[in-house]
XYZ file of C-alpha atoms in Angstrom:
324
model
C 11.386 -26.067 -81.671
C 8.988 -28.493 -79.977
C 8.584 -29.543 -76.347
C 6.102 -31.367 -74.115
C 5.394 -30.655 -70.461
C 3.180 -32.004 -67.691
C 1.712 -30.180 -64.705
C -0.597 -31.142 -61.846
C -3.678 -29.100 -60.892
C -3.927 -27.287 -57.583
C -6.294 -27.363 -54.653
C -6.490 -23.888 -53.144
C -5.726 -23.864 -49.419
C -5.829 -20.100 -48.945
C -7.406 -18.972 -52.187
C -7.098 -15.709 -54.054
C -10.274 -14.020 -55.189
C -10.362 -11.045 -57.515
C -7.552 -9.335 -59.419
C -6.164 -5.842 -58.997
C -4.889 -6.038 -62.596
C -6.936 -8.326 -64.861
C -4.598 -8.193 -67.865
C -1.448 -9.147 -65.952
C -3.461 -11.128 -63.419
C -2.047 -9.624 -60.266
C -4.247 -10.831 -57.369
C -5.242 -8.689 -54.400
C -3.390 -10.897 -51.927
C -1.089 -13.914 -51.617
C -2.470 -17.439 -52.075
C -1.319 -20.934 -51.093
C -2.202 -24.278 -52.671
C -1.238 -27.912 -52.966
C -0.832 -29.797 -56.243
C -2.794 -33.019 -56.693
C -1.369 -36.064 -58.482
C -1.563 -38.200 -60.547
C -4.199 -35.890 -62.097
C -2.387 -33.831 -64.710
C -2.406 -31.856 -67.928
C 0.031 -32.764 -70.703
C 0.808 -30.141 -73.351
C 2.931 -30.148 -76.500
C 4.031 -26.876 -78.086
C 5.783 -26.337 -81.398
C 7.069 -23.052 -82.806
C 6.896 -23.303 -86.597
C 8.115 -20.596 -88.976
C 6.047 -22.134 -91.784
C 2.702 -21.791 -89.984
C 0.401 -18.898 -90.885
C -1.457 -18.712 -87.576
C -1.537 -20.142 -84.068
C -3.666 -23.179 -83.236
C -4.645 -24.089 -79.662
C -6.401 -27.406 -79.053
C -7.521 -28.653 -75.620
C -8.986 -32.148 -75.238
C -9.602 -32.294 -78.978
C -11.413 -28.946 -79.214
C -9.851 -25.923 -80.884
C -10.054 -22.849 -78.689
C -11.477 -19.531 -79.833
C -12.593 -16.294 -78.230
C -11.601 -15.617 -74.626
C -10.145 -19.095 -74.142
C -7.740 -18.604 -77.035
C -6.878 -15.105 -75.799
C -5.771 -16.490 -72.430
C -3.465 -19.032 -74.089
C -2.162 -16.370 -76.452
C -1.146 -14.200 -73.489
C 1.200 -16.978 -72.345
C 2.510 -17.726 -75.845
C 3.074 -14.049 -76.688
C 5.047 -13.497 -73.488
C 7.386 -16.355 -74.401
C 7.702 -15.038 -77.951
C 8.708 -11.646 -76.539
C 11.249 -13.137 -74.138
C 12.750 -15.402 -76.824
C 12.596 -12.687 -79.507
C 10.861 -14.998 -81.992
C 7.760 -14.443 -84.103
C 6.998 -18.003 -85.208
C 3.402 -19.198 -85.041
C 2.576 -21.912 -82.543
C 0.760 -25.239 -82.541
C -0.325 -26.144 -79.001
C -2.209 -29.287 -78.015
C -3.232 -30.148 -74.474
C -4.960 -33.090 -72.778
C -6.347 -33.388 -69.263
C -6.431 -36.668 -67.340
C -9.382 -35.423 -65.252
C -12.640 -33.488 -65.840
C -12.391 -29.752 -66.515
C -14.652 -26.840 -65.528
C -15.989 -28.634 -62.447
C -13.857 -27.026 -59.749
C -10.810 -29.327 -59.833
C -8.184 -26.853 -61.024
C -7.838 -27.658 -64.717
C -6.898 -24.081 -65.624
C -3.986 -24.214 -63.172
C -2.402 -27.335 -64.661
C -3.334 -26.278 -68.191
C -1.540 -22.955 -68.159
C 1.355 -24.303 -66.095
C 1.997 -27.051 -68.657
C 1.583 -24.557 -71.506
C 4.084 -22.126 -70.004
C 6.590 -24.887 -69.241
C 6.337 -26.343 -72.756
C 6.525 -22.924 -74.436
C 9.653 -21.961 -72.516
C 11.349 -25.260 -73.354
C 10.322 -25.125 -77.018
C 11.689 -21.596 -77.302
C 15.027 -22.697 -75.846
C 14.826 -20.444 -72.782
C 16.583 -21.375 -69.544
C 14.363 -20.113 -66.717
C 13.790 -21.193 -63.128
C 10.340 -22.390 -62.115
C 9.584 -19.197 -60.147
C 10.431 -17.270 -63.337
C 8.212 -19.558 -65.421
C 5.441 -19.071 -62.844
C 5.226 -15.402 -63.876
C 4.478 -16.527 -67.444
C 1.876 -19.115 -66.426
C 0.210 -16.467 -64.248
C -0.789 -14.553 -67.397
C -3.179 -17.399 -68.200
C -4.346 -18.104 -64.654
C -2.961 -16.883 -61.331
C -3.407 -20.377 -59.892
C -1.200 -21.767 -62.674
C 1.788 -20.001 -61.160
C 1.549 -22.330 -58.158
C 1.124 -25.389 -60.383
C 4.513 -24.578 -61.938
C 6.381 -24.784 -58.632
C 4.264 -27.701 -57.354
C 3.811 -29.298 -53.944
C 2.703 -26.712 -51.417
C 3.289 -23.361 -53.120
C 2.778 -19.702 -52.279
C 1.986 -17.075 -54.923
C 3.038 -13.661 -53.677
C 1.062 -10.668 -54.808
C 2.706 -7.610 -56.343
C 2.689 -5.240 -59.279
C 5.588 -6.746 -61.220
C 7.056 -10.129 -62.104
C 9.862 -9.808 -59.551
C 7.284 -9.758 -56.761
C 4.286 -11.679 -58.141
C 5.708 -15.170 -58.534
C 5.306 -18.566 -56.904
C 7.660 -20.254 -54.471
C 7.590 -23.743 -52.965
C 6.921 -24.205 -49.242
C 8.702 -27.295 -47.964
C 6.570 -29.385 -45.612
C 6.865 -32.815 -44.000
C 3.183 -33.342 -44.873
C 3.890 -34.008 -48.550
C 4.231 -37.794 -48.177
C 1.229 -38.384 -45.885
C -1.536 -36.181 -47.292
C -4.261 -37.859 -49.339
C -7.020 -36.058 -51.199
C -10.293 -37.765 -52.024
C -11.903 -35.752 -54.813
C -15.679 -35.948 -54.856
C -16.755 -35.103 -58.393
C -19.939 -33.035 -58.538
C -20.249 -32.347 -62.291
C -21.797 -28.889 -62.271
C -20.292 -26.398 -64.728
C -18.698 -23.425 -63.014
C -17.704 -19.928 -64.114
C -14.638 -18.451 -62.420
C -13.581 -15.495 -64.561
C -16.739 -13.455 -63.984
C -16.655 -14.203 -60.269
C -13.127 -12.778 -60.084
C -14.238 -9.641 -61.902
C -17.068 -9.115 -59.413
C -15.078 -9.891 -56.274
C -14.541 -6.336 -55.107
C -18.268 -5.574 -55.536
C -19.255 -7.970 -52.744
C -19.896 -6.328 -49.385
C -18.027 -9.316 -47.894
C -14.847 -8.651 -49.868
C -13.381 -6.095 -47.454
C -14.131 -8.477 -44.582
C -12.254 -11.232 -46.406
C -9.265 -8.958 -46.992
C -9.260 -8.041 -43.303
C -8.661 -11.632 -42.169
C -6.936 -13.256 -45.158
C -3.452 -12.255 -43.982
C -3.987 -14.045 -40.657
C -4.985 -17.169 -42.598
C -1.881 -16.911 -44.772
C 0.388 -16.602 -41.737
C -1.361 -19.540 -40.059
C -1.100 -21.675 -43.203
C 2.611 -21.040 -43.766
C 3.454 -21.790 -40.151
C 1.300 -24.931 -40.075
C 2.870 -26.271 -43.275
C 6.395 -25.744 -41.982
C 5.459 -27.320 -38.642
C 3.822 -30.261 -40.438
C 0.488 -29.894 -38.631
C -2.164 -31.645 -40.712
C -5.044 -30.432 -38.550
C -4.005 -26.759 -38.634
C -3.381 -26.794 -42.398
C -6.667 -28.347 -43.430
C -8.856 -26.753 -40.784
C -7.614 -23.420 -42.145
C -8.340 -24.588 -45.703
C -11.876 -25.609 -44.719
C -12.558 -22.218 -43.132
C -11.104 -20.436 -46.160
C -13.469 -22.330 -48.470
C -16.451 -21.045 -46.492
C -15.081 -17.498 -46.539
C -14.563 -17.618 -50.310
C -18.094 -18.897 -50.874
C -19.527 -16.093 -48.749
C -17.799 -13.596 -51.036
C -18.857 -15.192 -54.318
C -22.459 -15.604 -53.146
C -22.746 -11.928 -52.189
C -21.381 -10.471 -55.426
C -23.658 -8.842 -58.023
C -24.429 -12.136 -59.788
C -24.763 -14.110 -56.557
C -22.749 -17.139 -57.667
C -23.872 -20.245 -55.772
C -21.583 -23.074 -56.876
C -22.521 -25.722 -54.353
C -25.018 -28.447 -55.204
C -26.949 -30.820 -52.896
C -24.194 -33.436 -53.275
C -21.641 -30.836 -52.213
C -23.479 -30.158 -48.964
C -24.015 -33.865 -48.350
C -20.248 -34.415 -48.499
C -19.661 -31.484 -46.120
C -22.041 -32.965 -43.569
C -20.621 -36.478 -43.921
C -17.082 -35.208 -43.377
C -18.064 -33.334 -40.235
C -19.889 -36.391 -38.840
C -16.859 -38.602 -39.465
C -14.581 -36.112 -37.774
C -16.908 -35.714 -34.796
C -18.041 -39.301 -34.283
C -14.922 -41.279 -35.237
C -12.168 -38.688 -34.620
C -10.868 -39.203 -38.162
C -8.554 -36.406 -39.371
C -10.620 -35.250 -42.335
C -11.558 -31.823 -43.687
C -13.430 -30.590 -46.768
C -12.396 -27.850 -49.161
C -13.764 -26.359 -52.366
C -12.498 -23.918 -54.922
C -14.918 -22.095 -57.232
C -17.053 -25.086 -58.107
C -19.320 -27.802 -56.750
C -16.736 -30.591 -56.540
C -15.202 -31.255 -53.133
C -11.664 -31.985 -51.985
C -11.744 -34.188 -48.894
C -8.363 -34.050 -47.204
C -7.108 -36.820 -44.957
C -4.011 -38.934 -44.275
C -2.742 -42.177 -45.757
C -3.918 -44.132 -42.686
C -7.556 -43.117 -43.128
C -7.900 -42.662 -46.884
C -9.828 -45.902 -47.535
C -12.420 -45.026 -44.889
C -12.750 -41.517 -46.225
C -13.117 -42.613 -49.854
C -15.869 -45.015 -48.792
C -17.637 -42.167 -47.021
C -17.464 -39.840 -50.044
C -18.566 -42.576 -52.460
C -21.568 -43.288 -50.214
C -22.719 -39.740 -50.991
C -23.394 -40.961 -54.546
C -20.520 -39.234 -56.337
C -17.540 -40.404 -58.368
C -14.289 -40.364 -56.410
C -10.572 -40.144 -57.154
C -7.740 -40.525 -54.647
C -4.814 -38.172 -55.116
C -1.473 -37.462 -53.471
C 0.645 -34.313 -53.356
C 1.967 -33.576 -56.837
C 5.346 -32.184 -57.784
C 6.307 -29.260 -60.020
C 5.663 -28.888 -63.731
C 8.192 -30.884 -65.732
C 9.424 -31.176 -69.311
C 8.857 -34.646 -70.748
C 10.842 -36.686 -73.244
C 10.280 -36.389 -76.981
C 8.483 -39.743 -77.190
C 5.673 -38.401 -74.942
C 4.707 -35.616 -77.351
C 1.033 -35.359 -78.307
C 1.879 -34.807 -81.992
C-alpha cells in the first residue's frame, strides 16, 4: 500500500484569510488561486501494518508538534475513509523554498492527500480529495484541482471543496517569482484575522472581488484578473497588519519590486502586476511575450528569480518515482 504523488503550489488571486472552523479549516469566504509550475512537492506514502507509529519527513526533517498534527489530520481522514488502522511512513520533498510565501503548504498537503488516497486504494475525484487536503491547509484544496481553482466555503465537505475554473489564460500566463527569503508565519495570522478592525471591511468587498475574478478568468482578460489579484494582495496586507500582532511581512526588497512593476506598467505599457500571499516574496504576473523583460526587471531588484507557468492538478506518479 504505497503511492507517490506530485502537486504544484498556488498563488492566491483572491485569498482567504481566517477560518470559521480551525479544526476542519472552513474559511470565512471563497478563494481563488492559480497553480505555479514546474515548482512542485513530491510525496510518497506507505501504509504498513508492521509499523508501530507514523513518521512524517519533509525535506529530510522529521516533523513533530503542530506540523505533525496537521499531516496527521490528513492521514487520519484517509484512514477513516478506507477503514484501515495501519501506521504510515510519509516522505515529502519540495523543489522550491518553503516558508517564504510561495505556497509550499498548499502543494505539500495536496500531494500528501493525493498519495494517501492512492495508497489506501480509494477511488475519489479531485474535488473529493480536495476536502481531505483542506484539513492540512485550505489552500491545498485548490492545489489538488490545479490550474485556476475556486475553493467554496461551507460547513461540510459537500460544500467546502475546490473546483477548476477553465480559462483561456492558462497557456499565456507567466509568473516571475521574486524570492525574498524572510520567514513568515501564517497560522497565527489566520487565528487573529477576525480581530482586525479591517476584517469586516474586507468581508464587505471580498464577494465583489470573487465575482470579478471568476468573470475575468472565463472571459480570458489578463488585465482584469491580475489587477484584481494586485488589489486583493493590498487588502490582505491591510488586514494582517492591523491584527493584534501587527504582522508586517513585506521587506524593503518586496516594496522595491512593487515600485518597479508599477513603473514598468506606467512607462512601457507592459502588462505586469504584482501579488503576494502571506510572506515577503513577490509573484510578478505577466504574459509569455513580456516575461524576459519582466524577469530582468525583478532580478535588477537584487533578488533571486524563477519563471513559472500555470500548473495542472495533483497527480499520482509511477512506482519508479517513489522517494523510498
